[in-house]
Every structure is written in C-alpha cells, then in structure tokens.
Short mmCIF file of C-alpha atoms in Angstrom, two decimals:
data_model
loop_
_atom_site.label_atom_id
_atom_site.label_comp_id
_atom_site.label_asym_id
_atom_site.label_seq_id
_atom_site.Cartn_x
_atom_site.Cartn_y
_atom_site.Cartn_z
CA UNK D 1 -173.87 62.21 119.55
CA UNK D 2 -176.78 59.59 119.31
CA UNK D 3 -177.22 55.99 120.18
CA UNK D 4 -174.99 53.14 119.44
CA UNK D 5 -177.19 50.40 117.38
CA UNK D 6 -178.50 47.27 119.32
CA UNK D 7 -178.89 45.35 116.38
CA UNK D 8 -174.96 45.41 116.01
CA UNK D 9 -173.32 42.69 117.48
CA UNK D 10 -171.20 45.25 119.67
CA UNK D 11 -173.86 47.05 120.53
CA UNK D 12 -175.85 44.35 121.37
CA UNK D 13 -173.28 42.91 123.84
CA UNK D 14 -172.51 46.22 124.78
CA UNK D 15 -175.93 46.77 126.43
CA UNK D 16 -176.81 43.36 127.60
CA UNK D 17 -173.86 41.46 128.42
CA UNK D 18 -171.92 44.51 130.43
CA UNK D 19 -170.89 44.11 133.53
CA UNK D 20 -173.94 46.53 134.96
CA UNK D 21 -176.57 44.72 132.38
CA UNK D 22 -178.44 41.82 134.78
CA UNK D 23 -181.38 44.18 135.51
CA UNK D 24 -181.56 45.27 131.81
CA UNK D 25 -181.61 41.34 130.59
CA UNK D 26 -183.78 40.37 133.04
CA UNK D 27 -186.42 43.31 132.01
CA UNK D 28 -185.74 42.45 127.95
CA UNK D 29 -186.41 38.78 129.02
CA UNK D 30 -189.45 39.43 130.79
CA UNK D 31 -190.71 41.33 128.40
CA UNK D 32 -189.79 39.06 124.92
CA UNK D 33 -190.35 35.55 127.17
CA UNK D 34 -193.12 36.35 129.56
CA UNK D 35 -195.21 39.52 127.56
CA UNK D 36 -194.05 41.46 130.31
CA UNK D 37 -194.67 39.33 133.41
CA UNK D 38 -192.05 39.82 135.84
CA UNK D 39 -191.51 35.78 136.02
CA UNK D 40 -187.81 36.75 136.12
CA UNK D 41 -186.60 37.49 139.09
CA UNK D 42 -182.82 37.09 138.94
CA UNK D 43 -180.31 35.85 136.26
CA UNK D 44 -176.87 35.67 136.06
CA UNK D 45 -175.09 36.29 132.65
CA UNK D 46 -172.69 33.48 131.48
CA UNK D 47 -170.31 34.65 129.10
CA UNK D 48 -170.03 38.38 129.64
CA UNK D 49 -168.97 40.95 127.19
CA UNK D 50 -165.18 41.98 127.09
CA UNK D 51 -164.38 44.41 124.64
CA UNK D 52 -160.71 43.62 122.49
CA UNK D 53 -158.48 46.33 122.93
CA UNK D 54 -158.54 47.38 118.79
CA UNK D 55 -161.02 46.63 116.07
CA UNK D 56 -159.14 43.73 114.61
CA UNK D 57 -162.96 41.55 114.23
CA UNK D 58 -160.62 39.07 116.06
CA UNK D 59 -163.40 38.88 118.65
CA UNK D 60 -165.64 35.72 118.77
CA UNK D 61 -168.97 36.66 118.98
CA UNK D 62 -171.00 35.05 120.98
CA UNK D 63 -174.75 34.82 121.49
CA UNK D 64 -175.46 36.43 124.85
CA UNK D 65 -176.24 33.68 127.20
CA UNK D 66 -177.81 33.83 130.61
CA UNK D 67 -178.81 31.86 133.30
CA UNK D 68 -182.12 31.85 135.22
CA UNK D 69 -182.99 31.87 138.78
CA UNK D 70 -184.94 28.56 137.94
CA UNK D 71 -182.34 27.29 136.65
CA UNK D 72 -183.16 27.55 132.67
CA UNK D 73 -180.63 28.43 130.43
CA UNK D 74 -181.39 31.36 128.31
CA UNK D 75 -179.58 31.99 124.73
CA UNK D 76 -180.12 35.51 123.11
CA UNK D 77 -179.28 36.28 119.41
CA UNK D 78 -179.39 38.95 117.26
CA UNK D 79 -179.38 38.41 113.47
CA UNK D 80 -179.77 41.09 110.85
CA UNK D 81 -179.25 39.38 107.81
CA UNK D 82 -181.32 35.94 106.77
CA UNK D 83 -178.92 33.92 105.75
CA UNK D 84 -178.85 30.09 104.24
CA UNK D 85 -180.04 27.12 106.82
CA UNK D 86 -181.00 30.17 109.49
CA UNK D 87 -183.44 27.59 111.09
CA UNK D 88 -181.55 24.79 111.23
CA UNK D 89 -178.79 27.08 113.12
CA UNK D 90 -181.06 28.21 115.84
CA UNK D 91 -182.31 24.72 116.13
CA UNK D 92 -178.67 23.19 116.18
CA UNK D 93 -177.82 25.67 119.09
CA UNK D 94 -180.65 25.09 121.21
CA UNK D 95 -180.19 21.63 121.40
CA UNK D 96 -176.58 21.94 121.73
CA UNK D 97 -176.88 24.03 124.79
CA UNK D 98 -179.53 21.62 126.16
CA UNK D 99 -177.16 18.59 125.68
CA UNK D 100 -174.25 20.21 126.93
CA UNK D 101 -175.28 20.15 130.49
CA UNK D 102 -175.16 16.25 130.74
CA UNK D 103 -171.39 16.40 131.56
CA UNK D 104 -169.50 13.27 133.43
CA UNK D 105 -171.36 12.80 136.60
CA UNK D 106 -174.77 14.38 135.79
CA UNK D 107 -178.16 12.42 134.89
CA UNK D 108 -181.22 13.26 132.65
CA UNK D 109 -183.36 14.73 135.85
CA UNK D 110 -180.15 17.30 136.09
CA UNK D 111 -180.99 18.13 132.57
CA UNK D 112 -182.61 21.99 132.98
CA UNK D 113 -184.92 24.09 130.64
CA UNK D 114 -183.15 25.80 127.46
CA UNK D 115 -184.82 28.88 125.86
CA UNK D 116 -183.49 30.38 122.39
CA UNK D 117 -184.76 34.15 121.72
CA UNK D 118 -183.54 35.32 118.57
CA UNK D 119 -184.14 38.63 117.72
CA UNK D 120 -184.19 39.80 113.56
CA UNK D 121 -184.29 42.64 111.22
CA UNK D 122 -185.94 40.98 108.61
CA UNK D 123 -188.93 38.84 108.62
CA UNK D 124 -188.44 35.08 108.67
CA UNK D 125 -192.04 33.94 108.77
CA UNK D 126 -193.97 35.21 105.64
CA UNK D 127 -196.68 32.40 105.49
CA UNK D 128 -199.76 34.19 104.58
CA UNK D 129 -201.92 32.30 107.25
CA UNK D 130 -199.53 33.60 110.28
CA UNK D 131 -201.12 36.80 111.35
CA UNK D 132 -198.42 39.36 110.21
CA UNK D 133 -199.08 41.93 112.60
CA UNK D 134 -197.43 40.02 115.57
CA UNK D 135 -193.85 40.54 115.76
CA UNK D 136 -193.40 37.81 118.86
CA UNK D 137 -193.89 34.02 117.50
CA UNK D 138 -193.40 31.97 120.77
CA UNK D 139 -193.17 27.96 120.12
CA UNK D 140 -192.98 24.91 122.02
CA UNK D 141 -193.47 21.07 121.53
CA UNK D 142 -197.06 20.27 121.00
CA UNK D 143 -198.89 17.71 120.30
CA UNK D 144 -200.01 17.78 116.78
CA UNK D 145 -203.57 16.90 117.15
CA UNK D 146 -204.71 18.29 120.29
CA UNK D 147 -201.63 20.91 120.43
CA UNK D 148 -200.93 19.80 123.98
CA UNK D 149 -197.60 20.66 125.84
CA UNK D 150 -195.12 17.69 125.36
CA UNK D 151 -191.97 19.40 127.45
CA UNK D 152 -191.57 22.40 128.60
CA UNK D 153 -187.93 21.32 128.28
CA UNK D 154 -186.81 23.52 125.19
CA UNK D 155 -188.47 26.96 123.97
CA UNK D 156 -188.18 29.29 121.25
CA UNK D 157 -188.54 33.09 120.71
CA UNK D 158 -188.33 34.94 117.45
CA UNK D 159 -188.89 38.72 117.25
CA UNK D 160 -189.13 40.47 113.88
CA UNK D 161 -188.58 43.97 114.62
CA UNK D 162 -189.95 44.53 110.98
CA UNK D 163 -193.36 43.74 111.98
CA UNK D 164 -193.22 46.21 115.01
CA UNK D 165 -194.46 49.60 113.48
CA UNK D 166 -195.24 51.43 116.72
CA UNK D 167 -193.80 55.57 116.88
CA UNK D 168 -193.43 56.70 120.45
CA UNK D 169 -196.47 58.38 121.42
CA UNK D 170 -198.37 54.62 120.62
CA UNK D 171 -195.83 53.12 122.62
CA UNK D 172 -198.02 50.65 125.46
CA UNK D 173 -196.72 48.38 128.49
CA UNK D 174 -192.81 46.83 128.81
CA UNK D 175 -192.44 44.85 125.52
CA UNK D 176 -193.69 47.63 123.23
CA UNK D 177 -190.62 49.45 124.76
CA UNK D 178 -187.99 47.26 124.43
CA UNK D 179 -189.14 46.55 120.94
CA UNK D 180 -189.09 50.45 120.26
CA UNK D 181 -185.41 50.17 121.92
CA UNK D 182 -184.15 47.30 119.49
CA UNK D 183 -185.45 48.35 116.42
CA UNK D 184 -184.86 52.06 116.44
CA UNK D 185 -182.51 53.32 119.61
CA UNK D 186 -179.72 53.52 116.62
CA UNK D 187 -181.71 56.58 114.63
CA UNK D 188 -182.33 58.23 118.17
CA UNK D 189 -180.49 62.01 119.11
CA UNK D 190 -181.63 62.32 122.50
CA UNK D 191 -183.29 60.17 125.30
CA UNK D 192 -187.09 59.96 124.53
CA UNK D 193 -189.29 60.50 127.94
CA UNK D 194 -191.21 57.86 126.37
CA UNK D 195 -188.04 54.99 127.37
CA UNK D 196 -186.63 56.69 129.96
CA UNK D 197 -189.68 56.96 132.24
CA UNK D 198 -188.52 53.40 132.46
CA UNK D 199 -185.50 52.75 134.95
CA UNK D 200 -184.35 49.61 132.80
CA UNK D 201 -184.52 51.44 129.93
CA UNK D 202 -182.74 54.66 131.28
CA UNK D 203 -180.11 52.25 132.10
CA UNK D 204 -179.87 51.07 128.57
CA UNK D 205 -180.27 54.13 126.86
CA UNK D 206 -176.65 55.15 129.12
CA UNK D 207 -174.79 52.14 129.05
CA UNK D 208 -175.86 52.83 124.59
CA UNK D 209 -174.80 56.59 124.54
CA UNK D 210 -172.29 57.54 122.57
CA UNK D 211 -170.43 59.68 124.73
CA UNK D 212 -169.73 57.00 126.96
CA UNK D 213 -167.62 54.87 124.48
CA UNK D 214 -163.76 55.60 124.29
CA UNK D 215 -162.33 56.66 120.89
CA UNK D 216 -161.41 52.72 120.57
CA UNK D 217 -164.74 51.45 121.06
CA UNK D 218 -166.60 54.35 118.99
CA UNK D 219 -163.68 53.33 115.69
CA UNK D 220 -164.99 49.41 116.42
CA UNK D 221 -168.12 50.34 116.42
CA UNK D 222 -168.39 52.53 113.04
CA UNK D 223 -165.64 49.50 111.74
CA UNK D 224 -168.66 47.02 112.39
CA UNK D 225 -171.18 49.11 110.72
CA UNK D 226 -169.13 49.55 107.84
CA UNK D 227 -168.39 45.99 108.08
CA UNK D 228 -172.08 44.20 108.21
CA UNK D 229 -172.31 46.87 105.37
CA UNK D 230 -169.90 45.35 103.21
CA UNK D 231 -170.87 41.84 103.72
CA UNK D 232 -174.30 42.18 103.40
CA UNK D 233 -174.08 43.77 100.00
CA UNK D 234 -171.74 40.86 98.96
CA UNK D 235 -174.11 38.33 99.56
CA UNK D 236 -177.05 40.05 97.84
CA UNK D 237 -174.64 40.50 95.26
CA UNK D 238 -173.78 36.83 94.99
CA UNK D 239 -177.34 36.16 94.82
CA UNK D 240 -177.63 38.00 92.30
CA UNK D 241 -175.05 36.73 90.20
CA UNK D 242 -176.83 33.31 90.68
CA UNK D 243 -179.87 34.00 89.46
CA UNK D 244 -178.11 36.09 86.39
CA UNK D 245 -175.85 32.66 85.75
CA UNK D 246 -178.57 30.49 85.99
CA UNK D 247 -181.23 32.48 83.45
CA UNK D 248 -178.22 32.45 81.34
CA UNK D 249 -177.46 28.79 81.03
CA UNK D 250 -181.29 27.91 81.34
CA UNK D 251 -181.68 30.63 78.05
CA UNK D 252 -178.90 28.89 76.21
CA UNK D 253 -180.35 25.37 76.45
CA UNK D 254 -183.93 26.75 74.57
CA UNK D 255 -186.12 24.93 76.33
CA UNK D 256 -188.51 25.56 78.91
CA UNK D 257 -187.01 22.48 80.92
CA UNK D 258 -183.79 23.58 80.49
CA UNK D 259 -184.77 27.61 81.51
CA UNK D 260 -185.88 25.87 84.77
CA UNK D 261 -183.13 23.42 85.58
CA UNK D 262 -180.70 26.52 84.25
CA UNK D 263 -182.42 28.52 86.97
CA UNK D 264 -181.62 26.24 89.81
CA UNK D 265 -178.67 25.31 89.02
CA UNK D 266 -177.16 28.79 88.52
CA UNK D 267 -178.78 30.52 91.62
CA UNK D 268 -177.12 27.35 93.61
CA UNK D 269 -174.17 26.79 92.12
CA UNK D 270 -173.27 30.32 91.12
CA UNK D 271 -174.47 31.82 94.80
CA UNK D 272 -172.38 28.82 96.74
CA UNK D 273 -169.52 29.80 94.78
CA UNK D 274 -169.73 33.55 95.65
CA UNK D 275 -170.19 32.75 99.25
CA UNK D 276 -166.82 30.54 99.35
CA UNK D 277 -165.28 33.17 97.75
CA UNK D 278 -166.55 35.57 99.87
CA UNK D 279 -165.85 33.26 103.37
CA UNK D 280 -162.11 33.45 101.99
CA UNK D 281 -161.88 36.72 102.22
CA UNK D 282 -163.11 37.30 105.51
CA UNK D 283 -161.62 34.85 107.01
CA UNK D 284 -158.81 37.22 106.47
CA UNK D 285 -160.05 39.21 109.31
CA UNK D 286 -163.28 37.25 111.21
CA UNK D 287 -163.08 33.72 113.32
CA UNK D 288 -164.49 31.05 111.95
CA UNK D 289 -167.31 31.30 113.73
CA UNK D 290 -168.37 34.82 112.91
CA UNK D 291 -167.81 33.76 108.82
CA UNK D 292 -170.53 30.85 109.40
CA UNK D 293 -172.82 33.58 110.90
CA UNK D 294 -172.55 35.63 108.54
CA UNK D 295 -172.55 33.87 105.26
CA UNK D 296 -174.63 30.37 106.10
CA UNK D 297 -171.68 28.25 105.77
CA UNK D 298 -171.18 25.72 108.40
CA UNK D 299 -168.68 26.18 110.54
CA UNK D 300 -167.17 22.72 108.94
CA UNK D 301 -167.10 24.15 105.58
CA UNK D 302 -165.58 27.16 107.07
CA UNK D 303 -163.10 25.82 108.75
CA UNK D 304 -162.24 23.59 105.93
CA UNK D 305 -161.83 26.85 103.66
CA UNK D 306 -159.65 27.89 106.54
CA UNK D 307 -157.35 24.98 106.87
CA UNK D 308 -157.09 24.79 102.59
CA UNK D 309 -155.56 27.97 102.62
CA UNK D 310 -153.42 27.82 105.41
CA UNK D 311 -150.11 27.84 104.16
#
C-alpha cells in the first residue's frame, strides 16, 4: 500500500480539509503564503471535507477554504489540467469570495483580506523573462510605475509543482517539503525520514496512507483516478481534432489566408464543439460545477447544456 495522491481532488480534501487537518493547513499555508514564516498561528477550516457514502462523482467539489486568525479568508485549489479561461476563473473566485462578505448589515471597513493559492501540475507561466526555476509566483496590486503596494486587500498564490525538481536528500526548510509532499507523495511506498522528521508532515503522510481508507473510499479514490484519466485524454483529444479540422478546411481553401483563418477557425470551433459534447456526457455523472472545472465551460454554459437536455 502507498500514498493516496494530493493532487486528486479527494485526496486533496482528504488531507487538508479532515476533521484532524487545521495544523496541517496552517503548516502548508505558512509555508506556500509566508516562505515558511510561521505568520499563521490559527485557522479554522470553512467548508470541511465529508466524504459521500459511494463513488457516484455526485459530490461538489469545493476549493478548500479556510479562515485566518486575522481574519483573512484563505481559498486553496488544486488544478491538474490547464484548461480554457483558467485565469479568469481564479480571478472570478477571488473576488467573489471578497465580495461575498458585504452581506445586509456589514460596511466596506468589515470587508477582510482574501488570499487565492492555487496549486498546478502543469506550468501556467511560460514567459521566457519569468525566471523558470521558481515554482512560487506570489502577486499583489502594485503600482505600475514604482510597483508600490496599492491593497493588501486581495492576494494570489500559484505553485507549479512542475518547476519543483528537488529528490529527497536536496530537500531544504518547510516549503521544499510540502512541495516534495504535493507533487510526489502519490509515487511514494513508505514514509520517507526526510517528511516525517516533520510532525505536520507525519500527520499528513497518515491521514494519506492507504491503509487507513475503507474499501469505499479506496474504490472512490481509484474511480477518480480513472476518472481525471478519462477526461483529460478527451480534451487533448478534442484539441486535437481542432487543429486536424481546421488544417483541413484552411488546406481546402488554397490559400495561405485561408490555411490561417482555416486554422483558427477549426481549432475553435471544432475544440468548443468537442468540449459540449464532452460536458454532456459528464454531466451524466458530475455537478455542474465539477463539469465547468474540468472542461473550461462556464458554469452558465454548463448549466444551460444541463437544462437543454433535461427531459
């Protein structure tokens, strides 16, 4: 028995968003927001992790979302798949969860500090004059002249596990660890003295084993990994298609403007198509919400797709 995957959105919730998970957050935190500071010194987690009773991907998965003993508000995501309008998703939910606090009876000065870390298996910044080697991009809002701090009010976080390349024995300080943890405590056989010399980590490491899921959980879990599978191969394949549909129509026209408009056209026609078709079928078995995750839809066009073919 090995490690269940914390790049899975079950194992993700799993370890973080347990019952027994508030000292684990608050190290990851510390570590991801604060390069290991201990800033944090309590949280409480908001919308904690109940696991459904059979692997129907009825569930509505949640980002993990905690509260800080300053009162910030702390939303945690793990993505391993870049999908369509990623950006504008993590944007959307940050300010979401920064204007949802002004409920009836509350004022602007109520409003509290929001912080978005989202966590990915894939790199999302590929500009050649970011230094590459740095798998934590922190950002606020600056001034774009003299870069100074305009609000502290909203924060974000992106870790690209790709861009971590550390082995064990090079393994330095708190975030180097948790990194290690996120991006390979899925390949893992046994508890690495490296992690567990760590109590936080020890504590993740058990709440992650194996051996502690029930026959239930342990079916979900190899259902989800099967699952992300599945749908990640259909949208490479619809991208695919795309790009074949386009060079076809673009080859047809024999010109060079028509090659290129044939391109565009067919990679965004012919991959929106796929992913409708695809957002059909899994609304079959997966929420709305999940679908828009997954496949880059908004959750309008999703639930449109799902109301259309609602008999």
């Amino acid at each position: 028995m090995g490690f269940i995957d914390p790049k899975t959105d079950f194992g993700f919730k799993r370890i973080f968003a347990s019952p027994n998970s508030r000292p684990i957050l608050k190290s990851l935190l510390n570590a991801l927001i604060y390069d290991g500071q201990l800033r944090i010194q309590d949280l409480e987690i908001l919308d904690p992790y109940q696991q459904p009773e059979i692997p129907d991907f009825k569930l509505s998965i949640l980002d993990v979302k905690a509260q800080l003993d300053d009162g910030s508000t702390v939303i945690i995501e793990m993505q391993v798949a870049k999908v369509e309008a990623f950006m504008q998703r993590i944007l959307y939910n940050t300010t979401k969860a920064y204007a949802s606090q002004l409920g009836r009876g509350k004022y602007y000065w109520d409003l509290r500090p929001v912080i978005a870390v989202t966590i990915t298996d894939f790199i999302l910044f590929d500009d050649p004059e970011v230094d590459q080697s740095l798998p934590i991009s922190r950002f606020s809002i600056l001034n774009e002249e003299t870069h100074a701090l305009c609000t502290s009010q909203l924060r974000w976080i992106f870790v690209e596990l790709p861009k971590f390349g550390k082995d064990l024995v090079d393994l330095e300080g708190l975030v180097d660890r948790w990194l290690f943890f996120l991006q390979r405590a899925g390949e893992l056989q046994q508890a690495p003295p490296e992690l567990t010399s760590d109590h936080d980590l020890q504590s993740a490491l058990d709440i992650a084993n194996e051996s502690q899921l029930s026959p239930a959980e342990l079916r979900f879990f190899e259902a989800e990994l099967d699952r992300l599978r599945v749908m990640q191969g259909q949208i490479f394949s619809a991208r695919d298609e795309g790009l074949a549909e386009g060079l076809a129509e673009g080859l047809a026209e024999g010109r060079a403007e028509g090659l290129a408009a044939g391109r565009a056209e067919g990679i965004t026609l012919g991959a929106k198509q796929r992913e409708l078709e695809i957002a059909r079928e899994l609304l079959k078995t997966l929420d709305p919400e999940t679908v828009s995750r997954v496949t880059g839809l908004s959750i309008e066009q999703v639930q449109d797709l799902a109301q259309a073919d609602d008999p």
